[in-house]
Amino acid sequence: MNLYVINFKGQTTVEELMNPEKGSPGAGEDMEAAESFIQQAMEIILQEAVKKATNVKEKVCEWRSPEQLKELLDLELKDTGESESKILQCCRDTIRYSVKTGHPRFFNQLFAGMEPHSMVASFITEAIKTSLYTYEMAPVFTLIEDALLKTMMKLIGWEEGGDGLFNPGGSMSNMYAVNLARYRYCPDFKEIGIYASPRLVILTSQEGHYSLAKAAALLGFGTKNVYVGAVPFFVNATAGTTVLGAFDPIDEIADICEKHNLWLHVDACWGGGALVSKKHRHLLKGIQRVNSVAWNLHKMLMATLQCSAFLVRDKSCLLQRCHCAGASYLFQQDKFYDVSYDTGDKSVQCSRKPDAFKFWLVWKAVGTRELEYRVDRALALARYLAQEIKKREGFRLVIEPEFANVCFWYIPPSLRNLPESLELWKKLHTVAPAVKERMMKSGSMMIGYQKHGDKPNFFRMVVISPQVSRQDLDFVLDEIHSLGKDL
Amino acid sequence: MNLYVINFKGQTTVEELMNPEKGSPGAGEDMEAAESFIQQAMEIILQEAVKKATNVKEKVCEWRSPEQLKELLDLELKDTGESESKILQCCRDTIRYSVKTGHPRFFNQLFAGMEPHSMVASFITEAIKTSLYTYEMAPVFTLIEDALLKTMMKLIGWEEGGDGLFNPGGSMSNMYAVNLARYRYCPDFKEIGIYASPRLVILTSQEGHYSLAKAAALLGFGTKNVYVGAVPFFVNATAGTTVLGAFDPIDEIADICEKHNLWLHVDACWGGGALVSKKHRHLLKGIQRVNSVAWNLHKMLMATLQCSAFLVRDKSCLLQRCHCAGASYLFQQDKFYDVSYDTGDKSVQCSRKPDAFKFWLVWKAVGTRELEYRVDRALALARYLAQEIKKREGFRLVIEPEFANVCFWYIPPSLRNLPESLELWKKLHTVAPAVKERMMKSGSMMIGYQKHGDKPNFFRMVVISPQVSRQDLDFVLDEIHSLGKDL
């Protein structure tokens, strides 16, 4: 095999290049080798990262400690390149030792499952390699982002539309909301900073996502100005908290915010998926009244990572006015087309990926009704699991599930007859980490755990993917018992 | 064709699901349909987004106005899904009307060309669909990010290492630098905000990237506190400016910063690529002395978008201390492995993509020497182009190129004999936009233009990809003349 070619080395030297007697050859031969490499890699991806990774009979993860994994992988980067076959082996190993988040028994995060349309759309965005600065650089993706945002706004209930952007993650979307609210409160902040302002505070619940604290620190408010303090200007309501899957009552909060002219943002990164379901959208009752929404389509709706929308009801170009810097080399005003299609300056990023396509294609392919079916199915399965937990000895629900999070303790036989006491709780606190270690090492499934307030460590199951069956949920409970019964 | 299956609809209804008499069927049939869809889409990607998109005989773009494109694409999202063949046609259309950034005649941005290893690595990260919160969620990618950052630090010259992260874009990396510097200046800012502080200012040159202004606004300093003011704490030096490709003298700036204890950050997003070249790394002389570096591997080194490293010389966990929020459901301290491998809390994001892999695989495959060859080749070609511009009538360099940016005016015959006057410059100002419009509509190539200070619109050519030949550069000049000679 000809490394020379794969490495684009079939070309002239730099010295030859500058010699006017010699031309540079075309890239034809190189491209053939590149195509053959890509084709072989695609086959590996299909076999290993799609077929095998979603097969319930295979492991969810092939656990290796950092030290073991460093030995297994040859991570060093050298002066000279490796052969094609070695690189293809790197690809196989990378897939092999990565966690299979598309596996039907992966329940560890607020994303799971394999969505074939979204995977394909991601491949296309990667192959196209462009950025959403300007219409001329991303004509199709600009229009697709616009179409998807508009459809989402309809689901939210903003009859007159609004504005929005896809961001690298929900934390960024929440940060955008805080920044827009501050800008609306006092547009001078953009130029003069917040030195001269009264102490501004951000209101959220204890269950709100930590991205609000990160935003407060980054944006110069300080984390202590989240929750309590002087002049409130921003309220965050959470639709689907991370651990418990709880929903703040948006309508009631909106009443107060409207009265006091506070910016109301809804962090619906996780719970936004319920908006496609007639049965469950009541969880977000009142969302049409809020100023802004963060909604991650890569969570309940299974887009590939990341696919995070930030939507704002304002129609006075607040997003543009708040963030614009007007770079001359991108946002020329003497272009030959309508420059309102150049969305890049609404973002605090420069390059921004066309993430919207990764869900637009899913929606196009399956339709709203199938999205609704998937959400309803996931929530029905979560309820099924909660019922099973109540039936089984040694399992106890932390809280009745409102959404797709099912939080529960496993109490091994040795602890079952102990009286409810601090000592029991202390012992119980060690059970989930111990079961998790055994789970990871066996690779049979993946579920998260955490402590929460004064509650000892408990498991958090998250049901998302239509590839999950009732049998998979029965397996989870059986397996936890089998891994932890001797503790 | 069976839409039912592709859409995961082969499964039970929600009602059946909750009926204990009926099990839910396996996902086997669905998966077969999904695999067949992915396989067909991969073939389209290979043919259209790889082969055709890099073929010099094809167009760089197939220009359509927003109105025309909306007519051509059926963007509406409906209640029911579309057939597999319609979705595959959507994929073909998306590729067809997107700009071909891998085409040898695409010179419009600071990225270009098709890097087969990086493309394959992107496909793998998309298929694996994971996030770099914790080692358990991304074992391979955590180690790969670490290995790549360490190799980059060696190139920078930080013998004792440091810390770092990959971010969604260089703007984010620059923002991180400002935030870390502020935190080091006064750690209280994280909790109490900047209300009580003296007016802090950020120093950068007029040529610095607009992300610094965006960072100043977002972080609460205000854009007016970039350049002039009260207490300087942060200095940005640019290694490779966006338009002209100019380099600030790092060594001289470092002397001043060391004297006054100012944080020195180098925005090497564009120019960092020169560090792999023995011949050109002098452009960044002194970089080993700075506090932090932003370096985008997706620009000169051709990784797929985005692949942006932020590197910090500090070894006291500043990145962790400045950004941590300690979410209990991710960063449990009672894990069974060394939690220093959980890098997620160093980030202001929550989900963070394994972008490092997209360049690690390139480096592994081709080796440092080939990276060096590519950079040297690109800079030699840029110099060749500058020489040609000097030779040709009607072309004039704006400035002698330091890097891979070649900025020049095209002066059509009608303007060649006019005296150098304000009137000539006003007329010249309209030439580049007019040529650009014709260029986009013919789809023959893509080059950016902008005005700059008081200089009228000029073209900015950027040479990056080894797929570009001298003939392509000759073509660029011929084509500009042919498109603009009647203006």
Short mmCIF file of N, CA and C in Angstrom, two decimals, chain A residues 7-9 11-12 17 19 22 24 31 35 51 54 64 66 70 74-76 78-79 81-82 99 101 113 122 126 128-129 135-136 168 182 190-191 193-195 209 214 218-221 223-224 305-306 323 329 332 334 336 341 347 349 351 353 360 364-365 368-370 373-374 377 436-437 449 457 466 470, chain B residues 7-9 11-12 17 19 22 24 31 35 51 54 64 66 70 74-76 78-79 81-82 99 101 113 122 126 128-129 135-136 168 182 190-191 193-195 209 214 218-221 223-224 305-306 323 329 332 334 336 341 345 347 349 351 353 360 364 368-370 373-374 377 436-437 449 457 466 470:
data_model
loop_
_atom_site.label_atom_id
_atom_site.label_comp_id
_atom_site.label_asym_id
_atom_site.label_seq_id
_atom_site.Cartn_x
_atom_site.Cartn_y
_atom_site.Cartn_z
N ASN A 7 -0.92 10.21 1.84
CA ASN A 7 -0.48 11.41 2.56
C ASN A 7 -0.31 12.64 1.67
N PHE A 8 -0.90 12.57 0.52
CA PHE A 8 -0.78 13.70 -0.41
C PHE A 8 0.68 13.97 -0.77
N LYS A 9 1.52 12.95 -0.63
CA LYS A 9 2.93 13.21 -0.87
C LYS A 9 3.29 13.00 -2.33
N GLN A 11 2.82 14.82 -4.52
CA GLN A 11 2.98 16.12 -5.16
C GLN A 11 4.43 16.59 -5.16
N THR A 12 4.63 17.68 -5.83
CA THR A 12 5.97 18.25 -5.96
C THR A 12 6.51 18.74 -4.62
N LEU A 17 8.01 23.43 -6.70
CA LEU A 17 6.80 24.20 -6.86
C LEU A 17 7.09 25.61 -7.34
N ASN A 19 9.66 26.50 -9.01
CA ASN A 19 10.41 26.50 -10.26
C ASN A 19 9.43 26.58 -11.42
N LYS A 22 8.57 23.70 -13.91
CA LYS A 22 7.77 22.51 -13.57
C LYS A 22 6.38 22.92 -13.10
N SER A 24 2.72 21.80 -11.16
CA SER A 24 2.38 20.84 -10.10
C SER A 24 1.34 19.89 -10.67
N MET A 31 -6.50 11.75 -4.66
CA MET A 31 -7.92 11.67 -4.37
C MET A 31 -8.42 10.24 -4.43
N GLU A 35 -10.25 8.51 -1.37
CA GLU A 35 -11.59 7.93 -1.49
C GLU A 35 -11.62 6.49 -1.02
N LYS A 51 -23.93 -1.15 13.47
CA LYS A 51 -24.51 -2.49 13.70
C LYS A 51 -24.17 -3.03 15.09
N THR A 54 -25.26 -1.05 18.33
CA THR A 54 -26.67 -0.97 18.73
C THR A 54 -27.24 -2.37 19.01
N ARG A 64 -11.80 0.04 30.28
CA ARG A 64 -10.37 -0.06 30.58
C ARG A 64 -10.03 1.15 31.42
N PRO A 66 -7.67 4.28 32.67
CA PRO A 66 -6.82 5.17 31.87
C PRO A 66 -5.45 4.55 31.59
N LYS A 70 -4.19 3.58 27.82
CA LYS A 70 -2.99 4.21 27.24
C LYS A 70 -2.04 3.15 26.68
N ASP A 74 -1.86 3.41 20.86
CA ASP A 74 -0.56 4.05 20.65
C ASP A 74 -0.85 5.53 20.37
N LEU A 75 -0.86 6.32 21.45
CA LEU A 75 -1.36 7.71 21.33
C LEU A 75 -0.33 8.69 20.79
N GLU A 76 0.92 8.30 20.79
CA GLU A 76 1.98 9.25 20.46
C GLU A 76 1.91 9.74 19.01
N LYS A 78 3.94 11.31 15.90
CA LYS A 78 5.36 11.25 15.51
C LYS A 78 5.65 12.11 14.29
N ASP A 79 6.94 12.17 13.97
CA ASP A 79 7.36 12.93 12.80
C ASP A 79 6.82 12.34 11.51
N GLY A 81 4.20 9.58 9.42
CA GLY A 81 2.86 9.05 9.54
C GLY A 81 2.82 7.53 9.63
N GLU A 82 1.65 7.00 9.90
CA GLU A 82 1.46 5.56 10.02
C GLU A 82 0.82 5.03 8.74
N VAL A 99 -17.76 4.37 24.64
CA VAL A 99 -19.08 3.98 25.16
C VAL A 99 -20.08 3.98 24.01
N THR A 101 -23.29 4.82 23.05
CA THR A 101 -24.47 5.58 23.52
C THR A 101 -25.73 5.22 22.73
N GLY A 113 -29.55 6.37 22.23
CA GLY A 113 -30.16 5.83 21.03
C GLY A 113 -29.47 6.30 19.75
N SER A 122 -25.46 14.40 10.13
CA SER A 122 -24.17 14.82 10.71
C SER A 122 -23.02 14.53 9.76
N GLU A 126 -20.45 17.29 8.27
CA GLU A 126 -18.99 17.15 8.42
C GLU A 126 -18.31 17.15 7.05
N ILE A 128 -19.44 18.42 4.26
CA ILE A 128 -19.60 19.74 3.61
C ILE A 128 -18.67 20.76 4.26
N LYS A 129 -18.43 20.63 5.55
CA LYS A 129 -17.46 21.47 6.26
C LYS A 129 -17.69 22.95 6.00
N TYR A 135 -25.02 33.78 4.21
CA TYR A 135 -25.81 32.99 3.27
C TYR A 135 -24.92 32.42 2.18
N GLU A 136 -23.97 33.20 1.71
CA GLU A 136 -23.14 32.71 0.60
C GLU A 136 -22.30 31.50 1.01
N PRO A 168 -23.64 25.66 20.31
CA PRO A 168 -22.96 24.43 20.78
C PRO A 168 -23.35 24.11 22.22
N ARG A 182 -29.91 41.10 29.95
CA ARG A 182 -29.08 42.20 30.47
C ARG A 182 -29.04 43.34 29.46
N LYS A 190 -23.34 46.81 26.76
CA LYS A 190 -22.51 46.23 25.71
C LYS A 190 -21.23 47.04 25.54
N GLU A 191 -21.34 48.36 25.63
CA GLU A 191 -20.16 49.20 25.45
C GLU A 191 -19.43 49.54 26.74
N GLY A 193 -19.87 48.11 29.91
CA GLY A 193 -19.71 47.08 30.93
C GLY A 193 -20.68 47.27 32.07
N ILE A 194 -20.57 46.41 33.07
CA ILE A 194 -21.56 46.47 34.15
C ILE A 194 -21.02 47.15 35.41
N TYR A 195 -19.89 47.85 35.28
CA TYR A 195 -19.30 48.47 36.48
C TYR A 195 -20.25 49.43 37.18
N HIS A 209 -30.21 24.19 36.13
CA HIS A 209 -28.96 23.61 35.66
C HIS A 209 -27.76 24.48 36.04
N LYS A 214 -22.54 29.03 35.79
CA LYS A 214 -21.39 29.24 34.91
C LYS A 214 -21.59 30.54 34.11
N LEU A 218 -19.15 33.81 34.13
CA LEU A 218 -18.52 34.24 32.88
C LEU A 218 -18.96 35.65 32.49
N LEU A 219 -20.23 35.97 32.72
CA LEU A 219 -20.76 37.25 32.26
C LEU A 219 -20.48 38.40 33.23
N GLY A 220 -19.80 38.08 34.33
CA GLY A 220 -19.35 39.15 35.21
C GLY A 220 -20.30 39.48 36.36
N PHE A 221 -21.39 38.72 36.52
CA PHE A 221 -22.30 38.97 37.64
C PHE A 221 -21.75 38.39 38.94
N THR A 223 -21.31 34.29 40.76
CA THR A 223 -22.27 33.21 41.07
C THR A 223 -23.15 33.55 42.27
N LYS A 224 -22.65 34.39 43.18
CA LYS A 224 -23.46 34.73 44.35
C LYS A 224 -24.66 35.59 43.98
N LEU A 305 -25.17 14.81 18.67
CA LEU A 305 -24.61 15.92 19.46
C LEU A 305 -23.87 16.89 18.56
N GLN A 306 -23.98 18.22 18.71
CA GLN A 306 -24.98 18.87 19.51
C GLN A 306 -26.00 19.49 18.59
N HIS A 323 -25.30 41.17 20.01
CA HIS A 323 -24.07 40.41 19.76
C HIS A 323 -23.22 40.90 18.58
N TYR A 329 -14.88 41.53 6.88
CA TYR A 329 -14.54 40.49 5.90
C TYR A 329 -15.64 39.44 5.75
N GLN A 332 -20.05 42.21 4.78
CA GLN A 332 -20.07 43.35 3.87
C GLN A 332 -21.52 43.73 3.59
N ASP A 334 -22.31 45.63 0.99
CA ASP A 334 -22.49 45.87 -0.45
C ASP A 334 -22.60 44.56 -1.23
N PHE A 336 -24.55 41.34 -3.16
CA PHE A 336 -25.56 41.35 -4.22
C PHE A 336 -26.85 40.63 -3.83
N TYR A 341 -30.08 37.47 5.33
CA TYR A 341 -29.83 36.02 5.38
C TYR A 341 -28.46 35.68 5.99
N SER A 347 -24.45 35.65 16.64
CA SER A 347 -23.80 34.68 17.52
C SER A 347 -22.61 35.30 18.23
N GLN A 349 -20.14 33.35 18.70
CA GLN A 349 -19.10 32.58 18.00
C GLN A 349 -18.76 33.26 16.67
N SER A 351 -17.08 30.95 13.71
CA SER A 351 -17.57 29.74 13.05
C SER A 351 -18.72 29.15 13.88
N LYS A 353 -21.56 25.80 13.60
CA LYS A 353 -21.87 24.63 12.77
C LYS A 353 -23.35 24.57 12.38
N TRP A 360 -33.48 18.71 11.30
CA TRP A 360 -34.44 18.97 10.21
C TRP A 360 -34.64 17.69 9.39
N LYS A 364 -38.17 15.82 8.85
CA LYS A 364 -38.60 15.61 7.47
C LYS A 364 -38.89 14.13 7.22
N ALA A 365 -38.03 13.27 7.72
CA ALA A 365 -38.14 11.84 7.41
C ALA A 365 -39.25 11.17 8.19
N THR A 368 -44.01 14.88 12.43
CA THR A 368 -44.30 15.25 13.82
C THR A 368 -44.97 14.10 14.58
N ARG A 369 -45.86 13.36 13.89
CA ARG A 369 -46.60 12.29 14.59
C ARG A 369 -45.66 11.22 15.13
N GLU A 370 -44.63 10.88 14.36
CA GLU A 370 -43.69 9.86 14.84
C GLU A 370 -42.86 10.42 15.99
N TYR A 373 -45.03 10.02 18.89
CA TYR A 373 -45.08 8.62 19.30
C TYR A 373 -43.84 8.26 20.13
N ARG A 374 -42.69 8.73 19.67
CA ARG A 374 -41.45 8.38 20.38
C ARG A 374 -41.45 8.95 21.80
N ARG A 377 -43.99 7.11 23.89
CA ARG A 377 -43.49 5.77 24.19
C ARG A 377 -42.44 5.81 25.30
N LYS A 436 -22.24 0.60 40.22
CA LYS A 436 -21.80 1.26 38.99
C LYS A 436 -20.43 0.73 38.55
N GLU A 437 -19.53 0.57 39.49
CA GLU A 437 -18.21 0.04 39.15
C GLU A 437 -18.33 -1.34 38.51
N TYR A 449 -25.68 7.73 38.50
CA TYR A 449 -26.11 7.86 39.90
C TYR A 449 -25.60 9.20 40.41
N ASN A 457 -26.75 8.60 47.56
CA ASN A 457 -26.63 8.22 46.15
C ASN A 457 -27.80 7.36 45.67
N PRO A 466 -36.49 4.75 21.11
CA PRO A 466 -37.47 3.71 20.75
C PRO A 466 -36.84 2.34 20.57
N ARG A 470 -39.46 -3.05 26.82
CA ARG A 470 -39.79 -3.35 28.22
C ARG A 470 -38.81 -4.36 28.79
N ASN B 7 -38.99 4.32 9.92
CA ASN B 7 -39.40 5.27 10.95
C ASN B 7 -39.56 4.66 12.34
N PHE B 8 -39.00 3.48 12.52
CA PHE B 8 -39.12 2.81 13.82
C PHE B 8 -40.58 2.53 14.17
N LYS B 9 -41.45 2.51 13.16
CA LYS B 9 -42.86 2.33 13.49
C LYS B 9 -43.24 0.87 13.57
N GLN B 11 -42.78 -0.94 15.77
CA GLN B 11 -42.92 -1.32 17.18
C GLN B 11 -44.35 -1.20 17.67
N THR B 12 -44.55 -1.65 18.86
CA THR B 12 -45.89 -1.64 19.46
C THR B 12 -46.40 -0.22 19.70
N LEU B 17 -47.82 -1.28 24.74
CA LEU B 17 -46.59 -1.32 25.50
C LEU B 17 -46.84 -1.50 27.00
N ASN B 19 -49.43 -2.92 28.25
CA ASN B 19 -50.22 -4.12 28.49
C ASN B 19 -49.26 -5.27 28.80
N LYS B 22 -48.46 -8.32 26.42
CA LYS B 22 -47.68 -8.21 25.18
C LYS B 22 -46.27 -7.70 25.47
N SER B 24 -42.62 -6.06 23.93
CA SER B 24 -42.30 -5.22 22.78
C SER B 24 -41.30 -5.96 21.92
N MET B 31 -33.57 -1.92 12.65
CA MET B 31 -32.14 -1.68 12.48
C MET B 31 -31.69 -2.02 11.08
N GLU B 35 -29.81 0.58 8.76
CA GLU B 35 -28.49 0.32 8.18
C GLU B 35 -28.48 0.49 6.68
N LYS B 51 -16.08 12.92 -3.90
CA LYS B 51 -15.53 12.86 -5.28
C LYS B 51 -15.87 14.12 -6.08
N THR B 54 -14.68 17.68 -4.81
CA THR B 54 -13.26 18.03 -4.85
C THR B 54 -12.71 18.03 -6.27
N ARG B 64 -27.89 29.89 -5.89
CA ARG B 64 -29.30 30.20 -6.01
C ARG B 64 -29.62 31.27 -4.99
N PRO B 66 -31.88 33.17 -2.12
CA PRO B 66 -32.72 32.57 -1.07
C PRO B 66 -34.11 32.20 -1.60
N LYS B 70 -35.46 28.33 -1.77
CA LYS B 70 -36.66 27.91 -1.03
C LYS B 70 -37.63 27.17 -1.95
N ASP B 74 -37.92 21.54 -0.53
CA ASP B 74 -39.21 21.50 0.16
C ASP B 74 -38.89 21.51 1.67
N LEU B 75 -38.82 22.73 2.24
CA LEU B 75 -38.30 22.87 3.60
C LEU B 75 -39.32 22.56 4.69
N GLU B 76 -40.58 22.50 4.32
CA GLU B 76 -41.63 22.39 5.34
C GLU B 76 -41.57 21.06 6.11
N LYS B 78 -43.61 18.37 8.31
CA LYS B 78 -45.04 18.02 8.35
C LYS B 78 -45.35 17.00 9.44
N ASP B 79 -46.63 16.71 9.59
CA ASP B 79 -47.06 15.72 10.57
C ASP B 79 -46.56 14.32 10.24
N GLY B 81 -44.04 11.65 7.90
CA GLY B 81 -42.70 11.64 7.33
C GLY B 81 -42.70 11.45 5.83
N GLU B 82 -41.53 11.58 5.25
CA GLU B 82 -41.38 11.41 3.81
C GLU B 82 -40.77 10.04 3.52
N VAL B 99 -21.93 25.07 -0.59
CA VAL B 99 -20.63 25.49 -1.10
C VAL B 99 -19.64 24.34 -0.90
N THR B 101 -16.42 23.48 0.06
CA THR B 101 -15.22 24.07 0.68
C THR B 101 -13.98 23.20 0.45
N GLY B 113 -10.14 22.87 1.63
CA GLY B 113 -9.57 21.58 1.31
C GLY B 113 -10.26 20.44 2.05
N SER B 122 -14.28 12.70 11.97
CA SER B 122 -15.55 13.39 12.29
C SER B 122 -16.72 12.42 12.21
N GLU B 126 -19.25 11.56 15.25
CA GLU B 126 -20.71 11.71 15.12
C GLU B 126 -21.42 10.39 15.40
N ILE B 128 -20.32 7.88 17.20
CA ILE B 128 -20.13 7.50 18.61
C ILE B 128 -21.02 8.36 19.50
N LYS B 129 -21.25 9.60 19.12
CA LYS B 129 -22.19 10.51 19.81
C LYS B 129 -21.95 10.54 21.31
N TYR B 135 -14.39 10.76 32.14
CA TYR B 135 -13.65 9.66 31.53
C TYR B 135 -14.57 8.49 31.19
N GLU B 136 -15.50 8.19 32.08
CA GLU B 136 -16.36 7.04 31.83
C GLU B 136 -17.22 7.22 30.58
N PRO B 168 -15.67 24.95 20.99
CA PRO B 168 -16.37 25.17 19.72
C PRO B 168 -15.98 26.50 19.11
N ARG B 182 -8.92 37.34 34.07
CA ARG B 182 -9.71 38.09 35.06
C ARG B 182 -9.74 37.33 36.39
N LYS B 190 -15.41 35.51 40.41
CA LYS B 190 -16.28 34.39 40.08
C LYS B 190 -17.56 34.43 40.92
N GLU B 191 -17.41 34.77 42.20
CA GLU B 191 -18.58 34.78 43.07
C GLU B 191 -19.28 36.14 43.15
N GLY B 193 -18.79 38.93 41.12
CA GLY B 193 -18.95 39.72 39.89
C GLY B 193 -17.97 40.87 39.83
N ILE B 194 -18.08 41.68 38.80
CA ILE B 194 -17.07 42.73 38.63
C ILE B 194 -17.58 44.11 39.05
N TYR B 195 -18.70 44.14 39.78
CA TYR B 195 -19.25 45.44 40.18
C TYR B 195 -18.27 46.29 40.96
N HIS B 209 -8.87 40.04 16.27
CA HIS B 209 -10.14 39.48 15.81
C HIS B 209 -11.31 40.06 16.62
N LYS B 214 -16.44 40.84 21.21
CA LYS B 214 -17.60 40.04 21.63
C LYS B 214 -17.39 39.51 23.05
N LEU B 218 -19.75 40.22 26.27
CA LEU B 218 -20.39 39.10 26.96
C LEU B 218 -19.93 39.00 28.41
N LEU B 219 -18.66 39.26 28.65
CA LEU B 219 -18.11 39.06 29.98
C LEU B 219 -18.35 40.24 30.92
N GLY B 220 -19.02 41.26 30.41
CA GLY B 220 -19.43 42.35 31.30
C GLY B 220 -18.47 43.51 31.38
N PHE B 221 -17.38 43.50 30.56
CA PHE B 221 -16.44 44.62 30.57
C PHE B 221 -16.97 45.79 29.75
N THR B 223 -17.48 46.77 25.39
CA THR B 223 -16.55 46.83 24.26
C THR B 223 -15.64 48.05 24.33
N LYS B 224 -16.11 49.13 24.99
CA LYS B 224 -15.27 50.33 25.07
C LYS B 224 -14.05 50.11 25.96
N LEU B 305 -14.40 21.14 10.66
CA LEU B 305 -14.91 22.15 11.60
C LEU B 305 -15.66 21.48 12.76
N GLN B 306 -15.53 21.88 14.02
CA GLN B 306 -14.50 22.77 14.48
C GLN B 306 -13.47 21.98 15.27
N HIS B 323 -13.71 27.72 36.21
CA HIS B 323 -14.96 27.35 35.56
C HIS B 323 -15.80 26.32 36.29
N TYR B 329 -24.31 15.12 39.38
CA TYR B 329 -24.69 13.97 38.57
C TYR B 329 -23.63 13.60 37.55
N GLN B 332 -19.17 13.11 40.36
CA GLN B 332 -19.14 12.44 41.66
C GLN B 332 -17.69 12.21 42.06
N ASP B 334 -16.88 10.02 44.42
CA ASP B 334 -16.72 8.65 44.94
C ASP B 334 -16.65 7.63 43.81
N PHE B 336 -14.79 5.04 41.01
CA PHE B 336 -13.81 3.97 41.22
C PHE B 336 -12.54 4.20 40.40
N TYR B 341 -9.25 12.49 35.43
CA TYR B 341 -9.53 12.26 34.01
C TYR B 341 -10.89 12.81 33.58
N ASP B 345 -15.55 19.73 33.80
CA ASP B 345 -15.83 20.92 34.59
C ASP B 345 -14.85 22.06 34.33
N SER B 347 -14.72 23.32 31.51
CA SER B 347 -15.37 24.00 30.39
C SER B 347 -16.53 24.86 30.89
N GLN B 349 -19.04 24.98 28.92
CA GLN B 349 -20.12 24.19 28.33
C GLN B 349 -20.46 23.03 29.25
N SER B 351 -22.23 19.68 27.62
CA SER B 351 -21.77 18.78 26.55
C SER B 351 -20.63 19.45 25.79
N LYS B 353 -17.85 18.44 22.51
CA LYS B 353 -17.58 17.40 21.53
C LYS B 353 -16.11 16.96 21.51
N TRP B 360 -6.13 14.51 15.82
CA TRP B 360 -5.20 13.47 16.27
C TRP B 360 -5.02 12.42 15.18
N LYS B 364 -1.58 11.43 13.37
CA LYS B 364 -1.16 10.03 13.44
C LYS B 364 -0.91 9.49 12.03
N THR B 368 4.32 14.62 11.66
CA THR B 368 4.63 16.05 11.73
C THR B 368 5.29 16.56 10.45
N ARG B 369 6.15 15.72 9.85
CA ARG B 369 6.88 16.18 8.66
C ARG B 369 5.94 16.53 7.51
N GLU B 370 4.88 15.71 7.36
CA GLU B 370 3.93 15.99 6.28
C GLU B 370 3.13 17.26 6.59
N TYR B 373 5.36 19.96 5.61
CA TYR B 373 5.39 20.10 4.15
C TYR B 373 4.16 20.86 3.65
N ARG B 374 3.00 20.52 4.23
CA ARG B 374 1.77 21.18 3.76
C ARG B 374 1.81 22.69 4.03
N ARG B 377 4.35 24.33 1.77
CA ARG B 377 3.82 24.35 0.41
C ARG B 377 2.79 25.47 0.25
N LYS B 436 -17.23 39.50 -7.49
CA LYS B 436 -17.69 38.43 -6.60
C LYS B 436 -19.07 37.93 -7.01
N GLU B 437 -19.97 38.85 -7.32
CA GLU B 437 -21.31 38.44 -7.75
C GLU B 437 -21.23 37.53 -8.99
N TYR B 449 -13.68 39.17 -0.22
CA TYR B 449 -13.22 40.55 -0.38
C TYR B 449 -13.69 41.33 0.83
N ASN B 457 -12.45 48.18 -1.19
CA ASN B 457 -12.59 46.73 -1.28
C ASN B 457 -11.46 46.07 -2.06
N PRO B 466 -3.26 21.29 0.13
CA PRO B 466 -2.30 20.71 -0.81
C PRO B 466 -2.97 20.28 -2.11
N ARG B 470 -0.36 25.27 -8.69
CA ARG B 470 -0.02 26.56 -9.27
C ARG B 470 -1.00 26.95 -10.37
#
